[in-house]
Tab-separated table of C-alpha atoms in Angstrom:
chain	number	residue	atom	x	y	z
N	488	MET	CA	0.266	-0.143	0.144
N	489	VAL	CA	1.390	3.239	-0.782
N	490	PRO	CA	1.421	5.744	1.871
N	491	SER	CA	-0.544	8.913	1.673
N	492	LEU	CA	1.585	12.133	1.703
N	493	ARG	CA	0.951	12.915	4.837
N	494	GLN	CA	1.981	9.960	6.187
N	495	VAL	CA	5.169	9.966	4.579
N	496	TRP	CA	5.680	13.900	6.168
N	497	LEU	CA	5.023	12.270	9.448
N	498	LEU	CA	7.132	9.365	9.258
N	499	ALA	CA	10.406	11.550	8.431
N	500	ILE	CA	9.450	14.203	11.072
N	501	LEU	CA	9.868	10.823	13.888
N	502	PHE	CA	12.704	8.904	11.834
N	503	VAL	CA	14.273	11.260	9.524
N	504	ALA	CA	14.646	14.753	10.142
N	505	PRO	CA	17.542	15.805	12.598
N	506	TRP	CA	16.944	17.724	15.932
N	507	VAL	CA	20.426	19.780	15.503
N	508	VAL	CA	20.636	23.038	14.496
N	509	TYR	CA	23.145	23.738	11.929
N	510	ALA	CA	25.004	27.106	11.615
N	511	ASP	CA	25.089	26.816	7.437
N	512	THR	CA	23.967	24.191	4.702
N	513	CYS	CA	27.568	24.786	3.061
N	514	SER	CA	30.006	24.436	6.380
N	515	ASP	CA	28.046	21.372	7.329
N	516	LEU	CA	28.220	19.856	4.438
N	517	GLU	CA	31.762	20.242	4.280
N	518	THR	CA	32.409	19.146	7.592
N	519	THR	CA	29.946	16.290	7.748
N	520	THR	CA	29.401	15.059	4.299
N	521	SER	CA	31.560	13.722	1.246
N	522	ILE	CA	29.106	15.698	-0.928
N	523	GLU	CA	31.058	17.939	-3.566
N	524	VAL	CA	30.888	21.394	-2.253
N	525	SER	CA	32.248	24.459	-4.060
N	526	ARG	CA	33.306	27.867	-2.466
N	527	PRO	CA	34.193	30.996	-4.598
N	528	VAL	CA	37.923	30.393	-5.213
N	529	SER	CA	37.011	27.143	-6.650
N	530	VAL	CA	37.447	26.533	-10.613
N	531	SER	CA	34.149	24.388	-10.523
N	532	TYR	CA	32.272	27.945	-9.066
N	533	ALA	CA	33.674	29.918	-11.542
N	534	ALA	CA	32.525	27.934	-14.341
N	535	GLU	CA	29.369	27.122	-12.928
N	536	GLN	CA	28.435	30.396	-12.201
N	537	GLN	CA	29.135	31.133	-16.419
N	538	GLU	CA	26.480	28.481	-17.272
N	539	TYR	CA	23.562	30.832	-17.060
N	540	TRP	CA	21.944	32.342	-20.101
N	541	SER	CA	21.531	35.864	-18.519
N	542	THR	CA	24.495	37.894	-16.563
N	543	SER	CA	22.320	39.381	-13.975
N	544	CYS	CA	21.793	35.637	-12.890
N	545	ALA	CA	25.485	34.925	-12.966
N	546	ALA	CA	26.068	38.030	-10.643
N	547	LEU	CA	24.244	36.981	-8.008
N	548	LEU	CA	27.303	34.781	-5.877
N	549	PRO	CA	25.821	31.872	-3.976
N	550	THR	CA	27.890	30.972	-0.688
N	551	CYS	CA	28.444	28.158	-2.222
N	552	ILE	CA	27.322	25.371	-5.011
N	553	ILE	CA	27.009	21.944	-3.790
N	554	PHE	CA	26.952	19.453	-6.615
N	555	PRO	CA	24.964	16.193	-5.830
N	556	LYS	CA	25.106	12.890	-7.085
N	557	SER	CA	22.445	11.408	-6.429
N	558	ALA	CA	18.769	11.371	-4.788
N	559	ALA	CA	20.262	10.237	-1.568
N	560	GLU	CA	22.511	13.402	-1.470
N	561	VAL	CA	19.808	15.926	-2.709
N	562	SER	CA	18.012	14.278	0.468
N	563	THR	CA	20.810	15.066	2.472
N	564	ILE	CA	21.081	18.546	1.056
N	565	LEU	CA	17.520	19.470	2.114
N	566	THR	CA	17.376	17.877	5.644
N	567	ILE	CA	19.452	20.337	6.342
N	568	LEU	CA	18.504	23.388	4.736
N	569	SER	CA	14.920	22.195	6.670
N	570	SER	CA	16.971	23.194	9.870
N	571	ASN	CA	18.042	26.602	9.016
N	572	ASN	CA	16.502	29.596	7.136
N	573	GLU	CA	18.891	29.954	4.389
N	574	ARG	CA	17.702	31.024	0.978
N	575	PHE	CA	18.547	28.846	-1.486
N	576	ALA	CA	18.521	27.929	-5.605
N	577	ILE	CA	18.754	24.603	-7.528
N	578	LYS	CA	19.630	25.177	-10.887
N	579	SER	CA	19.529	23.000	-13.801
N	580	GLY	CA	20.629	24.607	-17.105
N	581	GLY	CA	20.582	28.284	-15.898
N	582	HIS	CA	18.070	29.183	-19.034
N	583	ASN	CA	15.616	30.591	-16.755
N	584	PRO	CA	16.697	34.300	-16.681
N	585	ASN	CA	14.729	35.395	-13.864
N	586	ASN	CA	16.585	36.357	-11.133
N	587	ASN	CA	16.522	34.261	-7.939
N	588	TRP	CA	14.707	31.437	-9.864
N	589	SER	CA	17.399	29.419	-10.153
N	590	SER	CA	20.312	31.911	-8.941
N	591	VAL	CA	20.466	33.088	-5.590
N	592	ARG	CA	22.987	35.892	-3.559
N	593	GLY	CA	24.214	34.964	-0.422
N	594	GLY	CA	23.115	31.417	0.143
N	595	PRO	CA	23.577	28.040	-1.229
N	596	LEU	CA	23.025	26.982	-4.983
N	597	ILE	CA	22.195	23.445	-5.719
N	598	SER	CA	23.599	22.316	-9.149
N	599	THR	CA	21.902	19.339	-10.633
N	600	GLN	CA	25.032	18.824	-12.955
N	601	ARG	CA	26.296	15.788	-11.381
N	602	LEU	CA	23.045	14.243	-11.834
N	603	ASP	CA	23.495	13.563	-15.544
N	604	GLN	CA	22.275	10.021	-16.553
N	605	VAL	CA	20.485	9.106	-19.904
N	606	VAL	CA	19.601	5.174	-19.364
N	607	LEU	CA	17.574	4.037	-22.119
N	608	ASP	CA	15.711	0.879	-22.645
N	609	PRO	CA	16.594	-0.304	-25.519
N	610	SER	CA	13.089	-2.652	-25.841
N	611	THR	CA	10.697	-0.399	-24.550
N	612	GLY	CA	12.016	3.372	-25.356
N	613	ARG	CA	11.956	4.336	-21.928
N	614	VAL	CA	14.593	6.664	-20.998
N	615	ARG	CA	16.197	8.054	-17.488
N	616	ILE	CA	17.005	11.283	-17.816
N	617	GLY	CA	18.667	13.575	-14.989
N	618	PRO	CA	18.112	17.328	-14.863
N	619	GLY	CA	21.647	17.920	-15.010
N	620	GLN	CA	21.413	16.876	-18.698
N	621	ARG	CA	20.620	19.502	-21.442
N	622	LEU	CA	18.415	18.965	-24.657
N	623	ASP	CA	21.926	18.863	-26.812
N	624	SER	CA	23.744	16.230	-24.804
N	625	THR	CA	20.367	14.457	-24.380
N	626	ALA	CA	19.803	14.326	-28.042
N	627	ALA	CA	23.657	13.466	-28.055
N	628	ALA	CA	23.777	10.515	-26.011
N	629	LEU	CA	20.772	8.782	-27.790
N	630	GLN	CA	22.018	9.347	-31.032
N	631	GLY	CA	22.121	6.365	-32.998
N	632	THR	CA	19.604	4.542	-30.638
N	633	GLY	CA	16.295	5.136	-32.973
N	634	TRP	CA	14.851	6.547	-30.075
N	635	THR	CA	14.495	10.675	-29.263
N	636	PHE	CA	12.376	12.178	-26.589
N	637	VAL	CA	10.164	15.155	-26.644
N	638	GLY	CA	12.521	18.538	-25.888
N	639	GLY	CA	12.730	21.952	-26.499
N	640	ARG	CA	14.055	23.838	-29.126
N	641	ILE	CA	17.115	25.260	-28.128
N	642	GLY	CA	19.791	23.166	-27.563
N	643	ASN	CA	21.576	24.759	-24.189
N	644	THR	CA	17.998	24.318	-22.341
N	645	GLY	CA	18.341	22.317	-19.211
N	646	VAL	CA	16.222	19.316	-18.983
N	647	GLY	CA	15.259	20.104	-15.483
N	648	GLY	CA	13.598	23.457	-16.176
N	649	LEU	CA	12.087	23.020	-19.211
N	650	VAL	CA	9.967	19.396	-17.820
N	651	LEU	CA	8.512	21.428	-14.666
N	652	GLY	CA	7.654	24.288	-16.860
N	653	GLY	CA	5.968	22.005	-19.019
N	654	GLY	CA	8.075	22.194	-22.380
N	655	LEU	CA	7.151	22.880	-25.871
N	656	SER	CA	8.547	20.685	-28.417
N	657	TYR	CA	8.673	20.782	-32.135
N	658	MET	CA	6.896	17.276	-31.708
N	659	SER	CA	4.323	18.473	-29.321
N	660	ALA	CA	1.421	17.848	-31.932
N	661	GLN	CA	2.530	14.534	-31.735
N	662	TYR	CA	2.844	13.882	-27.975
N	663	GLY	CA	2.305	17.236	-26.374
N	664	TRP	CA	4.408	19.194	-23.926
N	665	ALA	CA	7.603	17.634	-22.966
N	666	ALA	CA	5.959	16.942	-19.381
N	667	SER	CA	3.339	14.843	-20.909
N	668	SER	CA	5.961	12.072	-21.798
N	669	VAL	CA	6.857	11.722	-17.909
N	670	ILE	CA	6.164	7.929	-16.681
N	671	GLU	CA	7.752	8.624	-13.407
N	672	TYR	CA	9.712	11.224	-11.076
N	673	GLU	CA	12.217	10.484	-8.684
N	674	LEU	CA	11.662	13.392	-6.201
N	675	VAL	CA	13.058	14.584	-3.047
N	676	LEU	CA	10.814	16.055	-0.484
N	677	ALA	CA	11.342	19.277	1.625
N	678	ASN	CA	11.820	16.797	4.325
N	679	GLY	CA	14.409	14.532	2.460
N	680	THR	CA	11.920	11.630	1.771
N	681	ILE	CA	12.710	10.258	-1.236
N	682	LEU	CA	9.280	9.612	-3.471
N	683	THR	CA	8.788	7.440	-6.724
N	684	VAL	CA	6.202	9.933	-8.290
N	685	THR	CA	3.791	7.899	-10.914
N	686	ALA	CA	-0.053	8.690	-11.986
N	687	SER	CA	-0.904	5.395	-9.686
N	688	SER	CA	1.110	6.558	-6.790
N	689	TYR	CA	0.438	9.767	-6.112
N	690	PRO	CA	-1.582	11.190	-8.871
N	691	ASP	CA	-2.061	14.482	-7.392
N	692	LEU	CA	1.153	15.154	-7.235
N	693	PHE	CA	2.139	13.541	-10.759
N	694	LYS	CA	-0.134	16.160	-12.144
N	695	SER	CA	1.217	19.143	-10.344
N	696	LEU	CA	4.741	18.393	-11.043
N	697	LYS	CA	3.648	18.474	-15.038
N	698	GLY	CA	3.685	22.421	-15.184
N	699	GLY	CA	3.851	23.087	-11.602
N	700	GLY	CA	7.360	24.585	-11.073
N	701	ASN	CA	9.820	24.051	-8.215
N	702	ASN	CA	7.236	24.424	-5.440
N	703	PHE	CA	7.065	20.807	-4.765
N	704	GLY	CA	10.610	18.932	-4.173
N	705	VAL	CA	13.590	18.180	-6.077
N	706	VAL	CA	13.513	16.030	-9.186
N	707	ALA	CA	16.543	13.761	-9.326
N	708	SER	CA	15.546	11.525	-12.266
N	709	TYR	CA	12.871	11.811	-14.961
N	710	LEU	CA	11.575	8.751	-16.649
N	711	VAL	CA	10.599	9.238	-19.780
N	712	GLN	CA	8.945	7.441	-22.633
N	713	ALA	CA	11.012	8.102	-26.268
N	714	TYR	CA	9.361	7.377	-29.395
N	715	ARG	CA	11.423	6.272	-32.995
N	716	GLN	CA	12.866	8.722	-34.663
N	717	GLY	CA	14.884	8.711	-37.459
N	718	ASP	CA	16.787	11.554	-39.444
N	719	ILE	CA	14.673	15.032	-39.372
N	720	TYR	CA	14.547	17.795	-41.648
N	721	GLY	CA	15.407	21.586	-40.144
N	722	GLY	CA	17.151	24.978	-40.307
N	723	ASN	CA	16.310	28.722	-40.103
N	724	LEU	CA	14.990	30.729	-43.114
N	725	VAL	CA	16.180	34.429	-43.041
N	726	PHE	CA	14.008	37.567	-44.734
N	727	LEU	CA	15.082	41.250	-44.534
N	728	ARG	CA	12.453	42.965	-42.745
N	729	THR	CA	10.183	45.354	-44.814
N	730	PRO	CA	6.023	46.333	-44.360
N	731	GLN	CA	5.352	44.120	-47.062
N	732	THR	CA	7.552	40.903	-45.530
N	733	ASP	CA	5.904	41.425	-41.869
N	734	ALA	CA	2.618	41.234	-43.786
N	735	ARG	CA	3.116	38.451	-45.580
N	736	ILE	CA	5.025	36.299	-42.466
N	737	LEU	CA	2.197	36.945	-40.198
N	738	LYS	CA	-0.290	35.620	-42.693
N	739	ALA	CA	1.629	32.542	-43.295
N	740	VAL	CA	2.096	31.849	-39.589
N	741	ARG	CA	-1.787	32.308	-39.069
N	742	ASP	CA	-2.809	30.090	-41.536
N	743	PHE	CA	-0.134	27.375	-40.769
N	744	THR	CA	-1.605	27.189	-37.381
N	745	GLU	CA	-5.265	26.859	-38.392
N	746	TYR	CA	-4.600	24.566	-42.036
N	747	ASN	CA	-1.324	22.621	-41.047
N	748	ALA	CA	-2.562	18.877	-40.854
N	749	ASP	CA	0.653	17.466	-40.567
N	750	ASP	CA	1.661	17.106	-37.114
N	751	LYS	CA	5.299	16.239	-37.689
N	752	ALA	CA	5.729	19.673	-39.266
N	753	ALA	CA	6.475	22.789	-36.973
N	754	VAL	CA	7.746	26.299	-36.783
N	755	ILE	CA	8.712	29.078	-34.998
N	756	VAL	CA	8.326	32.723	-36.535
N	757	THR	CA	10.565	35.229	-35.122
N	758	ALA	CA	11.294	38.806	-35.708
N	759	GLU	CA	14.710	40.476	-34.593
N	760	ARG	CA	16.277	43.780	-34.360
N	761	THR	CA	19.289	45.151	-32.949
N	762	ASN	CA	21.048	48.655	-32.701
N	763	VAL	CA	24.556	46.366	-32.925
N	764	ASN	CA	24.394	46.162	-36.318
N	765	LEU	CA	21.138	47.729	-37.629
N	766	VAL	CA	19.975	44.151	-38.264
N	767	ASP	CA	15.944	44.352	-38.815
N	768	SER	CA	14.943	41.051	-39.902
N	769	TRP	CA	12.578	37.725	-39.690
N	770	ILE	CA	14.151	34.552	-38.593
N	771	LEU	CA	12.198	31.701	-39.317
N	772	PHE	CA	13.067	28.017	-37.386
N	773	LEU	CA	11.530	24.758	-39.621
N	774	PHE	CA	10.948	21.335	-38.374
N	775	TYR	CA	9.562	18.258	-39.763
N	776	ASP	CA	10.184	14.989	-38.039
N	777	GLY	CA	11.348	12.986	-41.187
N	778	ALA	CA	13.949	13.101	-43.963
N	779	VAL	CA	11.104	13.387	-46.505
N	780	VAL	CA	9.111	16.711	-46.463
N	781	PRO	CA	5.631	16.805	-48.427
N	782	PRO	CA	5.619	18.811	-50.510
N	783	GLY	CA	4.019	22.112	-49.848
N	784	THR	CA	4.477	21.767	-46.328
N	785	PHE	CA	6.454	25.037	-45.962
N	786	SER	CA	5.662	26.768	-49.170
N	787	ASN	CA	4.245	29.355	-47.603
N	788	PHE	CA	6.801	30.533	-45.864
N	789	THR	CA	9.645	29.620	-48.685
N	790	SER	CA	7.477	31.403	-51.375
N	791	ILE	CA	8.239	34.698	-49.480
N	792	GLY	CA	12.071	34.559	-50.997
N	793	PRO	CA	14.503	34.361	-47.969
N	794	ILE	CA	17.939	35.508	-48.282
N	795	ALA	CA	19.010	32.768	-46.777
N	796	ASN	CA	17.938	28.881	-46.127
N	797	THR	CA	19.976	26.391	-43.841
N	798	ALA	CA	17.324	23.665	-43.636
N	799	ARG	CA	18.363	20.394	-44.762
N	800	VAL	CA	18.410	16.974	-43.519
N	801	ARG	CA	19.984	16.079	-40.767
N	802	THR	CA	20.250	14.188	-37.376
N	803	TYR	CA	18.211	15.763	-34.594
N	804	ALA	CA	21.165	15.588	-32.290
N	805	ASP	CA	22.927	17.684	-35.131
N	806	TYR	CA	19.685	20.178	-34.902
N	807	MET	CA	19.961	20.525	-31.286
N	808	ALA	CA	23.343	21.320	-31.221
N	809	PHE	CA	22.740	24.272	-34.271
N	810	SER	CA	20.003	25.958	-32.435
N	811	ASN	CA	22.338	27.366	-29.827
N	812	TRP	CA	23.477	29.810	-32.019
N	813	VAL	CA	20.222	32.037	-30.585
N	814	ILE	CA	22.126	32.545	-27.279
N	815	VAL	CA	23.348	35.783	-26.983
N	816	PRO	CA	26.625	35.408	-24.679
N	817	ALA	CA	27.710	38.472	-22.058
N	818	SER	CA	24.323	39.595	-21.924
N	819	ILE	CA	21.484	40.339	-19.680
N	820	VAL	CA	18.347	38.519	-20.868
N	821	THR	CA	14.895	39.065	-20.152
N	822	ILE	CA	12.085	36.971	-21.359
N	823	ALA	CA	7.839	37.476	-21.559
N	824	THR	CA	4.968	35.643	-22.318
N	825	GLU	CA	1.412	35.808	-23.878
N	826	THR	CA	-1.061	33.563	-25.276
N	827	ILE	CA	-3.597	34.902	-27.778
N	828	PRO	CA	-6.463	32.865	-29.770
N	829	LEU	CA	-5.655	32.639	-33.347
N	830	PRO	CA	-7.590	35.318	-35.574
N	831	SER	CA	-9.557	34.703	-38.784
N	832	SER	CA	-8.245	35.209	-41.633
N	833	ALA	CA	-10.525	38.504	-41.800
N	834	ASN	CA	-9.214	39.820	-38.406
N	835	LEU	CA	-5.891	39.202	-39.465
N	836	ALA	CA	-4.480	42.940	-39.897
N	837	SER	CA	-6.317	44.243	-37.110
N	838	VAL	CA	-5.174	41.615	-34.834
N	839	MET	CA	-1.926	40.414	-35.435
N	840	PHE	CA	-0.609	43.373	-37.525
N	841	ASP	CA	-2.092	45.922	-34.403
N	842	MET	CA	-0.136	43.334	-31.853
N	843	HIS	CA	3.027	43.163	-34.128
N	844	ALA	CA	2.886	47.376	-34.620
N	845	HIS	CA	2.951	47.536	-30.702
N	846	TRP	CA	6.222	45.753	-30.600
N	847	ARG	CA	7.842	47.281	-33.226
N	848	ASN	CA	6.681	50.880	-31.701
N	849	ILE	CA	8.237	50.028	-28.132
N	850	SER	CA	11.539	48.402	-29.158
N	851	SER	CA	12.018	51.050	-31.615
N	852	THR	CA	12.298	53.488	-28.609
N	853	THR	CA	14.989	50.901	-26.866
N	854	LEU	CA	17.136	50.698	-30.236
N	855	LEU	CA	17.786	54.303	-30.053
N	856	ASP	CA	19.531	54.622	-26.435
N	857	VAL	CA	20.036	51.510	-24.786
N	858	PRO	CA	23.540	49.747	-25.518
N	859	GLY	CA	23.617	46.154	-27.440
N	860	VAL	CA	19.821	45.528	-27.235
N	861	VAL	CA	18.545	42.829	-29.151
N	862	ALA	CA	14.512	42.776	-29.633
N	863	SER	CA	12.692	39.428	-30.703
N	864	ILE	CA	9.398	38.520	-30.482
N	865	ALA	CA	8.513	35.055	-31.988
N	866	TRP	CA	5.031	33.768	-33.058
N	867	GLN	CA	4.847	30.365	-32.181
N	868	PRO	CA	1.291	28.143	-33.340
N	869	PHE	CA	-0.365	26.374	-30.521
N	870	PRO	CA	-3.166	24.626	-32.371
N	871	LYS	CA	-5.699	22.806	-30.729
N	872	ARG	CA	-3.918	19.396	-31.626
N	873	ILE	CA	-1.323	20.396	-29.074
N	874	ALA	CA	-3.490	20.700	-26.417
N	875	GLN	CA	-5.328	16.924	-27.586
N	876	ALA	CA	-1.828	15.310	-27.623
N	877	ALA	CA	-1.387	16.553	-24.152
N	878	ARG	CA	-4.313	15.332	-22.863
N	879	ASP	CA	-4.125	11.716	-24.621
N	880	LYS	CA	-0.757	11.449	-23.066
N	881	SER	CA	-1.300	12.509	-19.489
N	882	PRO	CA	-3.071	14.934	-16.836
N	883	ASP	CA	-1.218	18.176	-16.396
N	884	LEU	CA	-1.271	21.372	-14.352
N	885	ILE	CA	-1.725	23.727	-17.676
N	886	ASP	CA	-4.526	21.874	-19.021
N	887	ALA	CA	-4.921	23.270	-22.233
N	888	ASP	CA	-8.461	23.486	-23.979
N	889	PRO	CA	-8.511	21.825	-27.266
N	890	ASP	CA	-10.985	24.100	-28.677
N	891	VAL	CA	-9.817	26.988	-30.313
N	892	ASP	CA	-6.379	27.571	-31.586
N	893	LYS	CA	-3.853	29.675	-30.016
N	894	MET	CA	-0.549	31.188	-30.519
N	895	ILE	CA	1.961	31.650	-27.437
N	896	LEU	CA	4.256	34.466	-28.303
N	897	GLU	CA	7.656	34.699	-26.787
N	898	ILE	CA	9.232	38.394	-26.245
N	899	ASN	CA	12.765	38.814	-25.818
N	900	TYR	CA	15.198	41.805	-24.876
N	901	SER	CA	18.612	41.518	-24.393
N	902	PHE	CA	21.023	44.284	-23.342
N	903	LEU	CA	24.331	44.735	-22.164
N	904	LEU	CA	24.215	47.078	-18.923
N	905	GLU	CA	23.052	46.308	-15.427
N	906	ALA	CA	22.541	49.753	-15.439
N	907	ASP	CA	19.192	49.633	-18.142
N	908	TYR	CA	17.931	46.541	-15.767
N	909	GLU	CA	14.911	48.659	-14.254
N	910	ARG	CA	14.560	50.225	-17.495
N	911	MET	CA	14.002	47.341	-19.352
N	912	THR	CA	11.715	45.591	-17.050
N	913	SER	CA	9.490	48.716	-17.450
N	914	THR	CA	9.647	48.227	-21.372
N	915	MET	CA	9.324	44.537	-21.123
N	916	GLN	CA	5.977	45.189	-18.709
N	917	ALA	CA	4.595	47.496	-21.323
N	918	THR	CA	5.648	45.297	-24.267
N	919	TYR	CA	3.447	42.257	-22.847
N	920	GLY	CA	1.132	44.829	-20.961
N	921	GLY	CA	0.204	46.015	-24.080
N	922	ILE	CA	-0.598	43.118	-26.360
N	923	ARG	CA	-2.584	41.561	-23.451
N	924	GLU	CA	-4.698	44.771	-23.516
N	925	ARG	CA	-5.043	44.370	-27.366
N	926	VAL	CA	-6.044	41.036	-26.732
N	927	LEU	CA	-8.881	41.848	-24.293
N	928	ALA	CA	-10.304	44.913	-26.456
N	929	HIS	CA	-9.938	42.923	-29.619
N	930	GLN	CA	-12.377	40.127	-28.091
N	931	ALA	CA	-14.599	42.454	-26.495
N	932	ALA	CA	-15.277	44.149	-30.077
N	933	GLY	CA	-15.911	40.631	-31.448
N	934	ARG	CA	-12.616	40.338	-33.266
N	935	LEU	CA	-10.837	37.638	-31.535
N	936	PRO	CA	-13.019	34.659	-29.629
N	937	ARG	CA	-14.263	35.193	-26.072
N	938	ASP	CA	-14.536	32.832	-23.132
N	939	VAL	CA	-11.250	31.511	-24.106
N	940	TYR	CA	-8.805	29.780	-21.902
N	941	LEU	CA	-5.736	31.434	-22.203
N	942	PRO	CA	-2.735	30.229	-19.922
N	943	LEU	CA	0.856	31.775	-19.350
N	944	PHE	CA	3.308	29.237	-20.384
N	945	MET	CA	6.025	29.156	-17.694
N	946	ASN	CA	9.056	28.533	-19.356
N	947	TYR	CA	8.822	31.998	-21.433
N	948	GLY	CA	7.208	33.947	-17.957
N	949	PHE	CA	8.375	37.073	-16.943
N	950	PHE	CA	9.118	37.446	-12.920
N	951	LYS	CA	6.405	40.245	-13.342
N	952	GLU	CA	3.821	37.755	-14.955
N	953	ASP	CA	1.425	36.039	-12.652
N	954	TYR	CA	1.795	32.374	-13.877
N	955	PHE	CA	-1.189	30.318	-11.346
N	956	ALA	CA	-3.331	33.362	-11.779
N	957	ARG	CA	-3.676	32.550	-15.423
N	958	LEU	CA	-4.147	28.840	-14.490
N	959	LYS	CA	-7.779	27.545	-14.044
N	960	PRO	CA	-9.041	28.187	-10.409
N	961	GLU	CA	-9.402	24.407	-9.988
N	962	SER	CA	-5.379	23.754	-11.156
N	963	ARG	CA	-4.103	26.527	-8.957
N	964	ALA	CA	-5.912	25.178	-5.967
N	965	LEU	CA	-4.557	21.789	-6.395
N	966	ALA	CA	-1.032	23.042	-6.926
N	967	ARG	CA	-1.769	24.666	-3.514
N	968	ARG	CA	-2.914	21.929	-1.613
N	969	VAL	CA	-0.247	19.763	-3.060
N	970	ALA	CA	2.451	21.907	-2.351
N	971	GLY	CA	0.803	22.121	1.250
N	972	GLU	CA	0.902	18.493	1.235
N	973	VAL	CA	4.378	18.004	0.616
N	974	ASP	CA	6.160	20.977	2.098
N	975	PRO	CA	4.352	22.074	5.052
N	976	GLN	CA	6.984	24.033	6.524
N	977	GLY	CA	7.207	26.105	3.562
N	978	LEU	CA	10.836	25.519	2.401
N	979	PHE	CA	10.435	25.744	-1.081
N	980	ARG	CA	7.406	28.402	-0.954
N	981	ASP	CA	9.340	31.117	1.185
N	982	ARG	CA	13.040	29.879	0.732
N	983	THR	CA	13.460	30.147	-3.286
N	984	GLY	CA	12.316	32.086	-5.996
N	985	GLY	CA	9.810	31.195	-8.842
N	986	TRP	CA	6.104	31.504	-9.170
N	987	LYS	CA	3.970	30.337	-6.070
N	988	PRO	CA	0.635	29.250	-6.193
């Protein structure tokens, strides 16, 4: 009989939790355990601090960096943390640019880098993946096996943060979120208890981990279902920006979202601007899960006339590694998101052109006097098929409805100077806030469908956005209840960053 979460917690208090008060986690681990602890003077500390996408996160210096190699070592670390009041952070790949989400100043940082297993059962396609893996390294480890996993779209992304946020993939129309294919979580609770969480053992916790972030414990490994895959077709199309190109590309991505019937085909449509070398362009990411692309699949984009085309047949591992060019080195990065219903073709200009013009107007101001700024907006199809595929695979906290085609927007500003952080925070709020206002106005005017559930995508969320408030009320209530059951003392609620239910 599987014990309840309440029973697990009470047993841990009686037999596991120590009654000693520790001075600080870093010193105690150094003196009482063999767990790897790196201080600021060490090479491993300096190297790990460089593994953030945003330099604002790297500037937050932890007291030490802890590198557990097993769930048992994670358990020891959390047991000690539970006995003091230090703020701490847990880091997978460091791709989330929100300060204090996977970074911390003056407290311990738990790096999952050594939790890096990729163990495939070639007969079933089930693979156990550690949160210290990244998408490109996982794809490389599976290269040649005939199996692939449902990961994200940028190779350098950490597995841990991607999956806990849901994870949007090129293969989502086939298999749902990245989290949809998780069969089992090896989870370490705040009190040090190690649980095997499945749909049958702890169904509410299992669901909450799919889109609930870091509110329930530390995942030491994921058992996921992989899928058969050979070579794929992928690459980028590049277009010089003109008003005419804007109109044609926005129409193309709108039409692709509604009319594409091939679940193996996927696109990301991105507008990019920078004052570094006066770039103003469109960069499209094309993906087809197969070596032979049916004629016409991407013709509404290729017919516009790209000035460059890198798309070709390649391995999935090669495409994941190739995608890392998008990371802007030595920059402060901010990312935000919004979800919009797909407008009809008749309302394309009044809705999508309006939103894109808003982004261009806001970003134009930053291009004038913010050094090294790169502004981008990505229009990402979220057709009904993705929501249905996710529901078919596994329940999740996001619980997207398969009733209306939607688009997920990713808004990104990167820049050089910490002195511009507050200004760019305001700029970001004005950008996504203006899009949200336009969605509501267009709905009120009948140009967009009303009464549509529009959750935010956690992996792109800005720290000022309220992720849990945009979920269905019952999903938020479930997350809050489950977090209270597994962490009644509020270790993750009160002492780590991230969105809280």
